[in-house]
Each structure stands twice: as structure tokens, then as C-alpha cells.
Short mmCIF file of C-alpha atoms in Angstrom, two decimals:
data_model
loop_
_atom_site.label_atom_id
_atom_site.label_comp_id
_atom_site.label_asym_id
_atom_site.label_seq_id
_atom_site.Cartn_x
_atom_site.Cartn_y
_atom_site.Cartn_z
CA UNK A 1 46.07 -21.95 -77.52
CA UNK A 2 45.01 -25.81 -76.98
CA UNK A 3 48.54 -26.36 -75.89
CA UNK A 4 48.77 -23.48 -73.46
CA UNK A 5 50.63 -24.52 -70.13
CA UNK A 6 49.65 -20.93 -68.89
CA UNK A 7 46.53 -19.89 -67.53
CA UNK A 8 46.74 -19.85 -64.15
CA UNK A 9 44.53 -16.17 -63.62
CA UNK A 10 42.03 -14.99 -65.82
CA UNK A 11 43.95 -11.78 -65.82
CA UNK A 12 47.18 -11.57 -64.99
CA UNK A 13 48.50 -9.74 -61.72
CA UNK A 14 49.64 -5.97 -62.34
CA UNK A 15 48.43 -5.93 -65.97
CA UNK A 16 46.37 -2.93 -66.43
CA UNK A 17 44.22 -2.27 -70.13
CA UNK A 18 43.30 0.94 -71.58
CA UNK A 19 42.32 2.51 -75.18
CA UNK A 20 45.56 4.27 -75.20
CA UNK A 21 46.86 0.18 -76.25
CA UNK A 22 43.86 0.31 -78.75
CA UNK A 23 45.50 0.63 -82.60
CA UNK A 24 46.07 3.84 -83.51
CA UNK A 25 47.92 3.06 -86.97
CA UNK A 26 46.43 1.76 -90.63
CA UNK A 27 48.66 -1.09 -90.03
CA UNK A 28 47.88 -1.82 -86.49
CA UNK A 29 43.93 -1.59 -87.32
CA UNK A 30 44.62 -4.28 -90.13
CA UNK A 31 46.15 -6.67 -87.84
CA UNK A 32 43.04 -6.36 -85.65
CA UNK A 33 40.67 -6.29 -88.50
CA UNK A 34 40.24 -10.21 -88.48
CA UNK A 35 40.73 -11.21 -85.24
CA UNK A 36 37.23 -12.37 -83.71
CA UNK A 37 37.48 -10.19 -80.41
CA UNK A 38 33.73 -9.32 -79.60
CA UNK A 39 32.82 -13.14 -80.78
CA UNK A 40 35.57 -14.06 -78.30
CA UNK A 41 33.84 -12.16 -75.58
CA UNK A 42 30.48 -12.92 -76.23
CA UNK A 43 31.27 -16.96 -75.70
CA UNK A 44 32.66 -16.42 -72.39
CA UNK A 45 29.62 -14.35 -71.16
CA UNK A 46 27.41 -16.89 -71.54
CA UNK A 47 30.72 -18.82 -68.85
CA UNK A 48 30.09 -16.42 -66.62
CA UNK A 49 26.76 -17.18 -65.45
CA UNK A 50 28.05 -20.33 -63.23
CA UNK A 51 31.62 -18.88 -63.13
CA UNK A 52 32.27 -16.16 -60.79
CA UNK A 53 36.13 -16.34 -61.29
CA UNK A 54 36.41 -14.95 -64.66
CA UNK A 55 33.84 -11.70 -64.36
CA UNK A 56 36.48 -8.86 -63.67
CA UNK A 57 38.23 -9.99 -66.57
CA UNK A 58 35.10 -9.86 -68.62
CA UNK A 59 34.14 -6.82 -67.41
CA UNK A 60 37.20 -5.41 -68.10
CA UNK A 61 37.78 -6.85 -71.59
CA UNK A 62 34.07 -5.73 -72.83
CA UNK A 63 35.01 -2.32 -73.07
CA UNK A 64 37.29 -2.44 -75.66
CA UNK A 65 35.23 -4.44 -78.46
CA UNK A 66 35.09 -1.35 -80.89
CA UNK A 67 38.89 -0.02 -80.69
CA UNK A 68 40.65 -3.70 -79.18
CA UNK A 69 44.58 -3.81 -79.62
CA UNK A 70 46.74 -6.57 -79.44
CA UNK A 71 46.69 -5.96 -75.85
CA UNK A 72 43.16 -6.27 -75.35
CA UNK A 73 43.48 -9.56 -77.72
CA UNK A 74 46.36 -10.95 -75.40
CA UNK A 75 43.55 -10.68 -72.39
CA UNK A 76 41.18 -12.41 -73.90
CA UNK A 77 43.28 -15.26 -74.86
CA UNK A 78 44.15 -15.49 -71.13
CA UNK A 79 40.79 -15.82 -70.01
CA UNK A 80 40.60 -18.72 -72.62
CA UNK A 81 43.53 -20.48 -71.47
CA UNK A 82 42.54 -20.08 -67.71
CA UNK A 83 38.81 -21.44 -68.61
CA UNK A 84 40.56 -24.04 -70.68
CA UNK A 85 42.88 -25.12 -67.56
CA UNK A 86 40.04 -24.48 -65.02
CA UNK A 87 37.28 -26.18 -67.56
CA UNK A 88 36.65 -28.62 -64.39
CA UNK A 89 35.65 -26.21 -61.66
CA UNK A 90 32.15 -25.90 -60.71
CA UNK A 91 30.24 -24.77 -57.76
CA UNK A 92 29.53 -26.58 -54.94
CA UNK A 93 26.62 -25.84 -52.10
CA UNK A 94 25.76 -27.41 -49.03
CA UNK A 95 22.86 -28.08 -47.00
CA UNK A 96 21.22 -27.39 -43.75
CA UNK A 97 20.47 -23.97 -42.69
CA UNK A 98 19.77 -20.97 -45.18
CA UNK A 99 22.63 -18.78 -43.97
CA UNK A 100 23.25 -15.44 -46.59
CA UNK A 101 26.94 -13.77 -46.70
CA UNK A 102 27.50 -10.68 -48.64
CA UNK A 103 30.29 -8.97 -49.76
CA UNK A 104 31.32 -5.59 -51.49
CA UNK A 105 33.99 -4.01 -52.67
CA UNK A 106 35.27 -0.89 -54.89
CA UNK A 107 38.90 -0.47 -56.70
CA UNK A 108 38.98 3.38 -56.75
CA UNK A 109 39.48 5.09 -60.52
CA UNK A 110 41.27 1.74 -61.74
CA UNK A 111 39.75 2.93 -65.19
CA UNK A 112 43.05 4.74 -66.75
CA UNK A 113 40.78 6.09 -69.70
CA UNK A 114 38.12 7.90 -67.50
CA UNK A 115 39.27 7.85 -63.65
CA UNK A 116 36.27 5.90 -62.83
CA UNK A 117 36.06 2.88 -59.93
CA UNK A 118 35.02 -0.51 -60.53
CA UNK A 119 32.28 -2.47 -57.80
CA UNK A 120 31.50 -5.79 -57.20
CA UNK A 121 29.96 -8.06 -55.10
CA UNK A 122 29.08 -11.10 -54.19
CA UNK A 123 26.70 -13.19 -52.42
CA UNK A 124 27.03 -17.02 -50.83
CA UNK A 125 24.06 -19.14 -49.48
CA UNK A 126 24.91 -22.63 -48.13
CA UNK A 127 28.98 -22.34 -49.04
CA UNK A 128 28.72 -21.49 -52.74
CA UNK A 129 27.65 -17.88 -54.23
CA UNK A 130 24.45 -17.46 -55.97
CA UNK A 131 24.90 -13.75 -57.18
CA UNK A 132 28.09 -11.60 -57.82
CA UNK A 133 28.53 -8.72 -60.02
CA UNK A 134 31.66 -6.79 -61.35
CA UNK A 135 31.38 -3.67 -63.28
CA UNK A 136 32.36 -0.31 -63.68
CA UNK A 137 31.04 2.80 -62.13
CA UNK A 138 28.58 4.90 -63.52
CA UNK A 139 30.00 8.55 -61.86
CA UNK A 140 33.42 9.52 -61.38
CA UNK A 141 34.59 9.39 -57.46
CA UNK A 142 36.32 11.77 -55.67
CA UNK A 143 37.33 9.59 -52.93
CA UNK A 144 37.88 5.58 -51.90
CA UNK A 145 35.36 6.11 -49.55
CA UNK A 146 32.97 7.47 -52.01
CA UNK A 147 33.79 4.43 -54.51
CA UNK A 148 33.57 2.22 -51.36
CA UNK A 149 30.07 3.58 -50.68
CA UNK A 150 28.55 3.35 -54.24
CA UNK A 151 30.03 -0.36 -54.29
CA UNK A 152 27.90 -1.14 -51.02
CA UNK A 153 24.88 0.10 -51.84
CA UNK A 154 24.78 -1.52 -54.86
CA UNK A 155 25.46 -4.93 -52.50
CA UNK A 156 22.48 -3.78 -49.87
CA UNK A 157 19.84 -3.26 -52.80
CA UNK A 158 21.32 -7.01 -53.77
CA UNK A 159 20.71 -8.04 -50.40
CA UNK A 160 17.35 -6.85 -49.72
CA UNK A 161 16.06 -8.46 -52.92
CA UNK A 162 17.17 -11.77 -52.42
CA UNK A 163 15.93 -11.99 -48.90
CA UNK A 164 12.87 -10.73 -49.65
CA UNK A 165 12.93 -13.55 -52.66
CA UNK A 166 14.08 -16.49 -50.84
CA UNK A 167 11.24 -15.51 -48.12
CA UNK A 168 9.28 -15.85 -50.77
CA UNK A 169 9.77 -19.21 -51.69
CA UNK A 170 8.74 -20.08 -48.04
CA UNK A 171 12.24 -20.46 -46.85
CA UNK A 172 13.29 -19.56 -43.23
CA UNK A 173 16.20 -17.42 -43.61
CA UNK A 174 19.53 -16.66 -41.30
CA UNK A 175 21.55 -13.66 -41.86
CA UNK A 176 24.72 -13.39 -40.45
CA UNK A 177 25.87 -10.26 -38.24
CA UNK A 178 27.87 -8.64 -41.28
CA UNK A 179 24.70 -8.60 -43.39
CA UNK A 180 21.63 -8.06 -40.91
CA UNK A 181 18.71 -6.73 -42.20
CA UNK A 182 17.22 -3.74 -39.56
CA UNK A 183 13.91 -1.51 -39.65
CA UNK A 184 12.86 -1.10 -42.93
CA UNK A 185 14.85 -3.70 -44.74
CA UNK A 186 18.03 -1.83 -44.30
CA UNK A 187 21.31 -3.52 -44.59
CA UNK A 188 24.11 -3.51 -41.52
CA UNK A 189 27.78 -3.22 -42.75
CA UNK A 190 30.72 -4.52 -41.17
CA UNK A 191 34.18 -3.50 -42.31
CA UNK A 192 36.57 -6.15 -43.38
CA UNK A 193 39.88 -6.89 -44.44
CA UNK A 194 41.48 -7.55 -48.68
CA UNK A 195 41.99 -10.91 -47.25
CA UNK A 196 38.43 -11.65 -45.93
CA UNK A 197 36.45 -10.00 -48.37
CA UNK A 198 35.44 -11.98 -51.37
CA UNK A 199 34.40 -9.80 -53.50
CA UNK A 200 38.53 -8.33 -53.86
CA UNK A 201 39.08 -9.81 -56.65
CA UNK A 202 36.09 -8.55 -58.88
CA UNK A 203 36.95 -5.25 -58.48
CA UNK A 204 41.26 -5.55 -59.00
CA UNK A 205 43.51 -8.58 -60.81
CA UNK A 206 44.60 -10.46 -57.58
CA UNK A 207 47.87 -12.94 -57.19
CA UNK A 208 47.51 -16.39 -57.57
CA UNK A 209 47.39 -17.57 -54.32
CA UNK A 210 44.66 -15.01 -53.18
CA UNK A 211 42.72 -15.91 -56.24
CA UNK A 212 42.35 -19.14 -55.23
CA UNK A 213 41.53 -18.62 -51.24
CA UNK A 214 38.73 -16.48 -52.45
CA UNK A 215 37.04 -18.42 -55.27
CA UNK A 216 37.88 -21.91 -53.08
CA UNK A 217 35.65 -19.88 -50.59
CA UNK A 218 32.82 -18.95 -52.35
CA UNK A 219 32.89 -22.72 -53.33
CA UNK A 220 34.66 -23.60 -57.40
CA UNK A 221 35.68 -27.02 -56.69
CA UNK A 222 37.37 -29.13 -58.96
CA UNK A 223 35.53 -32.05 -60.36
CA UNK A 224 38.86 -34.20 -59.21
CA UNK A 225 38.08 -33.55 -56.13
CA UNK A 226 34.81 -35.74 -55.70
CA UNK A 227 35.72 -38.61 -58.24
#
């Protein structure tokens, strides 16, 4: 593991998990017997709280702490390499005015055991994010556009509560067109493109170039870069 060169994503592009990899033989379950999978996971939850980058990952490799495979092993130990090779990244915010961004998104039935969608969003004030979320779906979609909408209203009861929190605090607040807050605290939601919206890659594993546009935008810096 320590001398890794890999770990470039937290999950690789294209690789899809499910509990039909989980072990399904006396043999296979012995192999897996020993291996400290939900200790693994646990540890990198804790990462998670200051690193955005790895939390579809997580979210994906929780589910499979009570029937993990070596498949589900082999994704954890990428995470580890990536945090390993990324151990230097941290966020970064700016000052000046309080401007809030949202994002949302939805990856519809990318579950292969139960057809259900994963969400997530994400949130930046003053160029780095201060709340995301990836997880999967309660309810079973029939539709990208339902997925889509269960995704963003997840994001708009986000949104209200931190405006409503930061106002709070006695801070002046700008909000952006995309994420305009009308009448009764409602949210207004702009459609926009894989490539603009940050929150793409905590709902689906993304290539390695897009992975780092987005998380270079919501502002993981490397420590090299202001020594």
C-alpha cells in the first residue's frame, strides 16, 4: 500500500460495485473473514468531513460492510492510496463578499442491487465548499427527471438552512442567480451542464481530468502550492 504509485481517483472510472461481487463461497468468506473492511471505512469517515473528494466513494463502499468481497476490499484500498497521494490537499476560502453557490445532482438507478439513484450536492461560500452530501436514494425512481428532482430538493432544504444560518450570525448574504431565494424561502433552479455542475462527481465515478476541474473548483489545493 505505502508504496502505491496509483491513486489517482478515489474510485476508479467505469468500475461499478454490487453484492452480486460479495463472497458467496466458504472459501471466499474465509478470505474476507480477517480483512479489517468496516475498520477501513470507519477511518476514512472521519476524512471526509474536510474532504469532499472522497464521499461518493465512501458512500458507495459503506454498503457493503456486512457481505464485502474482494471487490469491495480492492475499493477501499483505492480510496487509501488516493488519500495517501492526495494527503496534502486541503481547502482553501477567500474573502470579501458572502456569495453562496449550490449545486445538485442525481445518477439515475446506478445502484445494480436495488435500481435506486444516488444525490448529492454541494455548497461553496467564498471559493471553497462548506457542505456537500452524497448518498443513495431512499425510493426507487421511475425516471432521471424524478431522480433529478429528489436530488434538488434535497439541495433547496440545504440551501434554505444555511442562509437562514449564516443570517443568523449577522452576516449580509449574496446569492447568486442559480440559487435565489424567492417568497417564502423558496429556492430558484437553473439547469446546468456535467461540466459545470460540481456536484457530478458525488453522484457517478468521474475521469481524471474532470475530477480534478471540479474539486480544484470547489477549492482542494495542494499545500505545494502556497509554500
Amino acid at each position: 500500500m505505502e508504496n502505491s504509485k496509483r491513486g489517482f481517483l478515489p474510485v476508479r472510472h467505469g468500475i461499478k460495485l454490487s453484492k452480486k461481487q460479495s463472497p458467496k463461497t466458504d472459501e471466499e468468506l474465509r478470505k474476507m473473514f480477517d480483512i479489517p473492511y468496516a475498520s477501513a471505512v470507519g477511518i476514512q469517515y472521519a476524512v471526509q468531513c474536510t474532504r469532499p473528494d472522497v464521499a461518493f466513494a465512501l458512500s458507495v463502499t459503506c454498503r457493503y460492510q456486512a457481505c464485502a468481497g474482494e471487490a469491495h476490499w480492492t475499493a477501499v484500498k483505492t480510496i487509501l492510496k488516493y488519500l495517501r497521494r492526495t494527503k496534502d490537499m486541503f481547502l482553501v476560502y477567500g474573502g470579501g463578499e458572502l456569495i453562496l453557490e449550490g449545486y445538485s445532482d442525481a445518477s439515475f438507478q446506478s445502484d445494480e442491487g436495488d435500481a435506486k439513484s444516488q444525490s448529492g450536492f454541494v455548497f461553496k461560500l467564498n471559493g471553497g465548499v462548506v457542505a456537500w452530501k452524497s448518498s443513495k436514494q431512499d425510493t426507487t425512481t421511475d425516471s432521471t427527471t424524478e431522480a433529478e428532482y429528489i436530488a434538488a430538493s434535497e439541495a433547496a432544504k440545504e440551501a434554505v438552512w444555511m442562509k437562514n444560518y449564516i443570517q443568523k450570525l449577522g452576516a449580509v448574504l449574496a446569492l447568486p442567480s442559480q440559487w435565489e431565494m424567492v417568497g417564502r424561502g423558496d429556492v430558484r433552479m437553473d439547469r446546468v451542464t456535467s461540466a459545470e455542475n460540481m456536484a457530478d462527481p458525488l453522484t457517478k465515478p468521474v475521469s481524471q481530468i474532470a475530477h480534478a476541474q471540479h474539486f480544484g473548483k470547489m477549492g482542494l489545493r495542494n499545500m505545494s502550492y502556497w509554500l
